[in-house]
PDB file of C-alpha atoms in Angstrom:
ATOM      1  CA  UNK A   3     161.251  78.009 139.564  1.00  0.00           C
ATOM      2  CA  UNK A   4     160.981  78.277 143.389  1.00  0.00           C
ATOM      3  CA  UNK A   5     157.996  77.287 144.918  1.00  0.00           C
ATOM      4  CA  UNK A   6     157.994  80.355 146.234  1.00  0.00           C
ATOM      5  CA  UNK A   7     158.114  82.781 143.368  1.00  0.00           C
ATOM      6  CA  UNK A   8     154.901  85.395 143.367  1.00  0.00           C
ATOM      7  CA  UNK A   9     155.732  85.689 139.707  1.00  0.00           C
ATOM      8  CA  UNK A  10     155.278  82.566 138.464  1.00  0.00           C
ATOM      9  CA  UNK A  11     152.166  81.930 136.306  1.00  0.00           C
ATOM     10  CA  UNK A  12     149.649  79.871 138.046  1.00  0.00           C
ATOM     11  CA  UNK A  13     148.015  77.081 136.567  1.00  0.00           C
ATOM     12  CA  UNK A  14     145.224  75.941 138.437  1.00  0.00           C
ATOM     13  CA  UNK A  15     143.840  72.274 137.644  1.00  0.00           C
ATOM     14  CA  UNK A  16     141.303  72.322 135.368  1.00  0.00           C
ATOM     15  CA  UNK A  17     138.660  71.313 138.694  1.00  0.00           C
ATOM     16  CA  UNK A  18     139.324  74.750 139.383  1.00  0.00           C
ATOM     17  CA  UNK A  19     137.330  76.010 136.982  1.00  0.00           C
ATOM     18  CA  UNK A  20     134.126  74.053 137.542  1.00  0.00           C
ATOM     19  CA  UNK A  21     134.015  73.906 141.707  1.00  0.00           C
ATOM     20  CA  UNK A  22     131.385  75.822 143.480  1.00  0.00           C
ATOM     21  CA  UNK A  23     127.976  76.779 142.781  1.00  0.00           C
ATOM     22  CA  UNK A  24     126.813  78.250 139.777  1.00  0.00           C
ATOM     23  CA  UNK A  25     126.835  82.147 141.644  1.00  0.00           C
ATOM     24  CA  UNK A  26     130.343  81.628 142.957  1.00  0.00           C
ATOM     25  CA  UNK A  27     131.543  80.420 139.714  1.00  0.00           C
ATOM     26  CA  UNK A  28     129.608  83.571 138.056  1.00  0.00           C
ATOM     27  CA  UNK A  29     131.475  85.987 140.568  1.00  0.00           C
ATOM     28  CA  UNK A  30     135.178  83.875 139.462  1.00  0.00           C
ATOM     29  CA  UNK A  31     134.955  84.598 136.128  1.00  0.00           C
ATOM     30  CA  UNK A  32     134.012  88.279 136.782  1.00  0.00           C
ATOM     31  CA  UNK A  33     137.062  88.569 138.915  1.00  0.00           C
ATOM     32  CA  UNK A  34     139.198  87.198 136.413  1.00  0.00           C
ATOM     33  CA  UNK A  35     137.768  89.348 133.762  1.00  0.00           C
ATOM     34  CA  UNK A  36     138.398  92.315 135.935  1.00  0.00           C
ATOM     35  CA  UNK A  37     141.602  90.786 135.975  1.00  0.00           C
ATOM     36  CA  UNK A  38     142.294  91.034 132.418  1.00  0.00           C
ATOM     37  CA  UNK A  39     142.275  87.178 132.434  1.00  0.00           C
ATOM     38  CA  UNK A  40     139.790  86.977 129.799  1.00  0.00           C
ATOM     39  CA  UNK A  41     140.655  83.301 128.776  1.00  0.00           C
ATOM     40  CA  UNK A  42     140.723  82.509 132.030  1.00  0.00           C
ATOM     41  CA  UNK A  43     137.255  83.928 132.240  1.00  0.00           C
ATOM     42  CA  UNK A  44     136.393  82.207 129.435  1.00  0.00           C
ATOM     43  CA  UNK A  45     137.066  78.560 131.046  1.00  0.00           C
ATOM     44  CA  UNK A  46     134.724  79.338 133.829  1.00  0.00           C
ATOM     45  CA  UNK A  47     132.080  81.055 132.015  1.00  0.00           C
ATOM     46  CA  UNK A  48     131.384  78.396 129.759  1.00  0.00           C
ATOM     47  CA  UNK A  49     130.427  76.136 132.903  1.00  0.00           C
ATOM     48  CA  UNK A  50     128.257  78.952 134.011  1.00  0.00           C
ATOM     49  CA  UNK A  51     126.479  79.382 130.937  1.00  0.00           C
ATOM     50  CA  UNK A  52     125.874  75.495 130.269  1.00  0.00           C
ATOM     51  CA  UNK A  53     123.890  75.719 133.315  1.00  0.00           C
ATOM     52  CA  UNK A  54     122.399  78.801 132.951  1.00  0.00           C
ATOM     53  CA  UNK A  55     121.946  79.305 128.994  1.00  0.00           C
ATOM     54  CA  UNK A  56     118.368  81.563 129.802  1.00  0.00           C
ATOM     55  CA  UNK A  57     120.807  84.086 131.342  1.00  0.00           C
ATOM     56  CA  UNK A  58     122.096  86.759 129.268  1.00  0.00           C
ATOM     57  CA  UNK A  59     124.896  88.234 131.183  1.00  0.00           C
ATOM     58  CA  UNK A  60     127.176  85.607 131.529  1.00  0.00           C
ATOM     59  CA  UNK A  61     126.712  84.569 127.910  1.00  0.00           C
ATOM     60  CA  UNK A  62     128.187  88.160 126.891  1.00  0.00           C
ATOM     61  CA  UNK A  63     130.476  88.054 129.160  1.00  0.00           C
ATOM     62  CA  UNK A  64     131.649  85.179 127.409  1.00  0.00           C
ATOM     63  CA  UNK A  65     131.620  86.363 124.252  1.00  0.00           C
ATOM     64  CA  UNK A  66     133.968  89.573 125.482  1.00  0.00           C
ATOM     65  CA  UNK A  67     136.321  87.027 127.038  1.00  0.00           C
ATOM     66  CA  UNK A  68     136.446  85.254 124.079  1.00  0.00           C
ATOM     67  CA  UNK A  69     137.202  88.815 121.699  1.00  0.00           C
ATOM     68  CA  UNK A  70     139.593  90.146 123.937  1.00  0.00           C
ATOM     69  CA  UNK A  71     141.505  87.163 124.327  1.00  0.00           C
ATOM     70  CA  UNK A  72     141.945  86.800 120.264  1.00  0.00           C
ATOM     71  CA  UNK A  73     139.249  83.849 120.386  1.00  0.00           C
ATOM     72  CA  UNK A  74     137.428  84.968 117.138  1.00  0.00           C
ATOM     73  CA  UNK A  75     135.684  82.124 116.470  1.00  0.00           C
ATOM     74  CA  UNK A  76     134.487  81.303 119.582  1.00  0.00           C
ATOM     75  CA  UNK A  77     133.272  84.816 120.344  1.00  0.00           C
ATOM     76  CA  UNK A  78     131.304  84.810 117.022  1.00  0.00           C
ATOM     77  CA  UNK A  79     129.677  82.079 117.401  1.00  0.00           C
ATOM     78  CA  UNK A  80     128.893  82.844 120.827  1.00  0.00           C
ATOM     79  CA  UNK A  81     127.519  86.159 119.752  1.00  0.00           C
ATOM     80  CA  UNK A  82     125.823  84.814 116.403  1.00  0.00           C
ATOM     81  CA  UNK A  83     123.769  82.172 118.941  1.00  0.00           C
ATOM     82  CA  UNK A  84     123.143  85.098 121.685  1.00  0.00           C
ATOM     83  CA  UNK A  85     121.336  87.149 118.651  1.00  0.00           C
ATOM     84  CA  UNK A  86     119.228  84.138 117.895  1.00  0.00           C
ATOM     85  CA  UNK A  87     118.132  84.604 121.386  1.00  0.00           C
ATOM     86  CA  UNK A  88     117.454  88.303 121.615  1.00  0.00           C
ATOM     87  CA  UNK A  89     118.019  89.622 118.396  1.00  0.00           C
ATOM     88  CA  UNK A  90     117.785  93.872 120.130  1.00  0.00           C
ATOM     89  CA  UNK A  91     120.439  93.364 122.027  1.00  0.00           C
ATOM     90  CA  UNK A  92     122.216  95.988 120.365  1.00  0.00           C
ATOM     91  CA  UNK A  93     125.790  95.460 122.435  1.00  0.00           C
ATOM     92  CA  UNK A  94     126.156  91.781 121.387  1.00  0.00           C
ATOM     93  CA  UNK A  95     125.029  93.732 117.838  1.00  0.00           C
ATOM     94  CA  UNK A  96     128.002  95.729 118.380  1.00  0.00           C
ATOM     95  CA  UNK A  97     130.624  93.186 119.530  1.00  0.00           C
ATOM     96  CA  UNK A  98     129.737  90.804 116.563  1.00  0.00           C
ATOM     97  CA  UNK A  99     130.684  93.816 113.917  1.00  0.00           C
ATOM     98  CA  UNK A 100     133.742  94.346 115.824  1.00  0.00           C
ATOM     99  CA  UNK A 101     134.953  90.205 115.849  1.00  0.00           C
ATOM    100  CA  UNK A 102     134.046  89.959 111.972  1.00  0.00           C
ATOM    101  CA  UNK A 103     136.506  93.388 111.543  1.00  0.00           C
ATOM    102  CA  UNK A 104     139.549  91.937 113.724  1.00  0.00           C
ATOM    103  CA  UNK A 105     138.458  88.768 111.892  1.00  0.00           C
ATOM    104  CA  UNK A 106     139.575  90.995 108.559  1.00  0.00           C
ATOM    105  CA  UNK A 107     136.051  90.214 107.527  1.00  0.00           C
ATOM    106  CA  UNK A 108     134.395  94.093 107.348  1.00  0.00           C
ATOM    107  CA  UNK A 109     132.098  93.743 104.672  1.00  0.00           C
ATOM    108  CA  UNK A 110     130.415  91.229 106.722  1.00  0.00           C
ATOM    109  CA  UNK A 111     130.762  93.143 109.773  1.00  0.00           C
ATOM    110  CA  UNK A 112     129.473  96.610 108.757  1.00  0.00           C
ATOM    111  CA  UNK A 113     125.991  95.240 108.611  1.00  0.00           C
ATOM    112  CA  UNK A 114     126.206  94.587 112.110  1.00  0.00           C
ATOM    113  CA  UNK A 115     127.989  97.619 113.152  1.00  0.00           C
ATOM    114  CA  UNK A 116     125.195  99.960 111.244  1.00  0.00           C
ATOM    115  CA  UNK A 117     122.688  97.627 113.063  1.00  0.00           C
ATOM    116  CA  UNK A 118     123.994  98.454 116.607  1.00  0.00           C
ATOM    117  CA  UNK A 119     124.653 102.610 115.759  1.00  0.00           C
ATOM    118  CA  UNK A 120     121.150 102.600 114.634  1.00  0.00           C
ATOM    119  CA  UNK A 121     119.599 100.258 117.912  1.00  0.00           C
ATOM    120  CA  UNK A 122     121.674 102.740 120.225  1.00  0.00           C
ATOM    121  CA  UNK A 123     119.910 105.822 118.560  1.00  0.00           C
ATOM    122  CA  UNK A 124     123.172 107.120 116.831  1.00  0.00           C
ATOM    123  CA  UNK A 125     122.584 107.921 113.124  1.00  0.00           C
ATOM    124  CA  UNK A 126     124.541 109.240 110.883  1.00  0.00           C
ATOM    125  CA  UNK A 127     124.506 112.803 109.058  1.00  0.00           C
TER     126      UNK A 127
END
């Protein structure tokens, strides 16, 4: 490929991933989630939350980078260890249902997924 070619896929050394502050490093892995890089994300965010595991956000954001970049088992563990943590939070309720169903696990996830309707006030008929 030409060193010049826009549409090559860039590969940034793995120091990428971990330079800058914990904030900037944050605002990377949003960008690259906005991106639709989610395992890119992914990479970064798990820097961010090793420094910051008291923080919620960047811990579900790495659980969503993880689902929608087919990381099943990552994401649920991620998710199973975030509802240790705050066991209300009914979106990381949610997302845990949905990894166990793309898993082709849904008796185990519909628990979860009844859990969630139920926290967000939606019940059914």
């Amino acid at each position: 490929m030409d060193a010049m070619d826009v549409t090559a896929p860039m590969n940034p050394p793995a120091e990428y991933y971990e330079q800058g502050t914990t904030a900037e490093r944050w605002a990377r892995a949003q960008l690259f989630f906005d991106a639709k890089e989610y395992a890119n994300a992914a990479r970064v965010l798990v820097t961010v939350t090793d420094e910051a595991p008291e923080q919620l956000a960047p811990r579900l954001l790495l659980a969503r980078a993880y689902y929608h970049s087919a990381q099943l088992s990552r994401a649920e563990r991620e998710l199973r260890a975030l509802l240790e943590r705050w066991p209300v939070e009914d979106y990381a309720r949610l997302l845990l249902g949905r990894t166990l169903e793309r898993a082709g696990r849904a008796d185990e996830a519909r628990p979860h997924l009844r859990m969630a309707a139920a926290m967000a006030g939606e019940f059914p008929e």
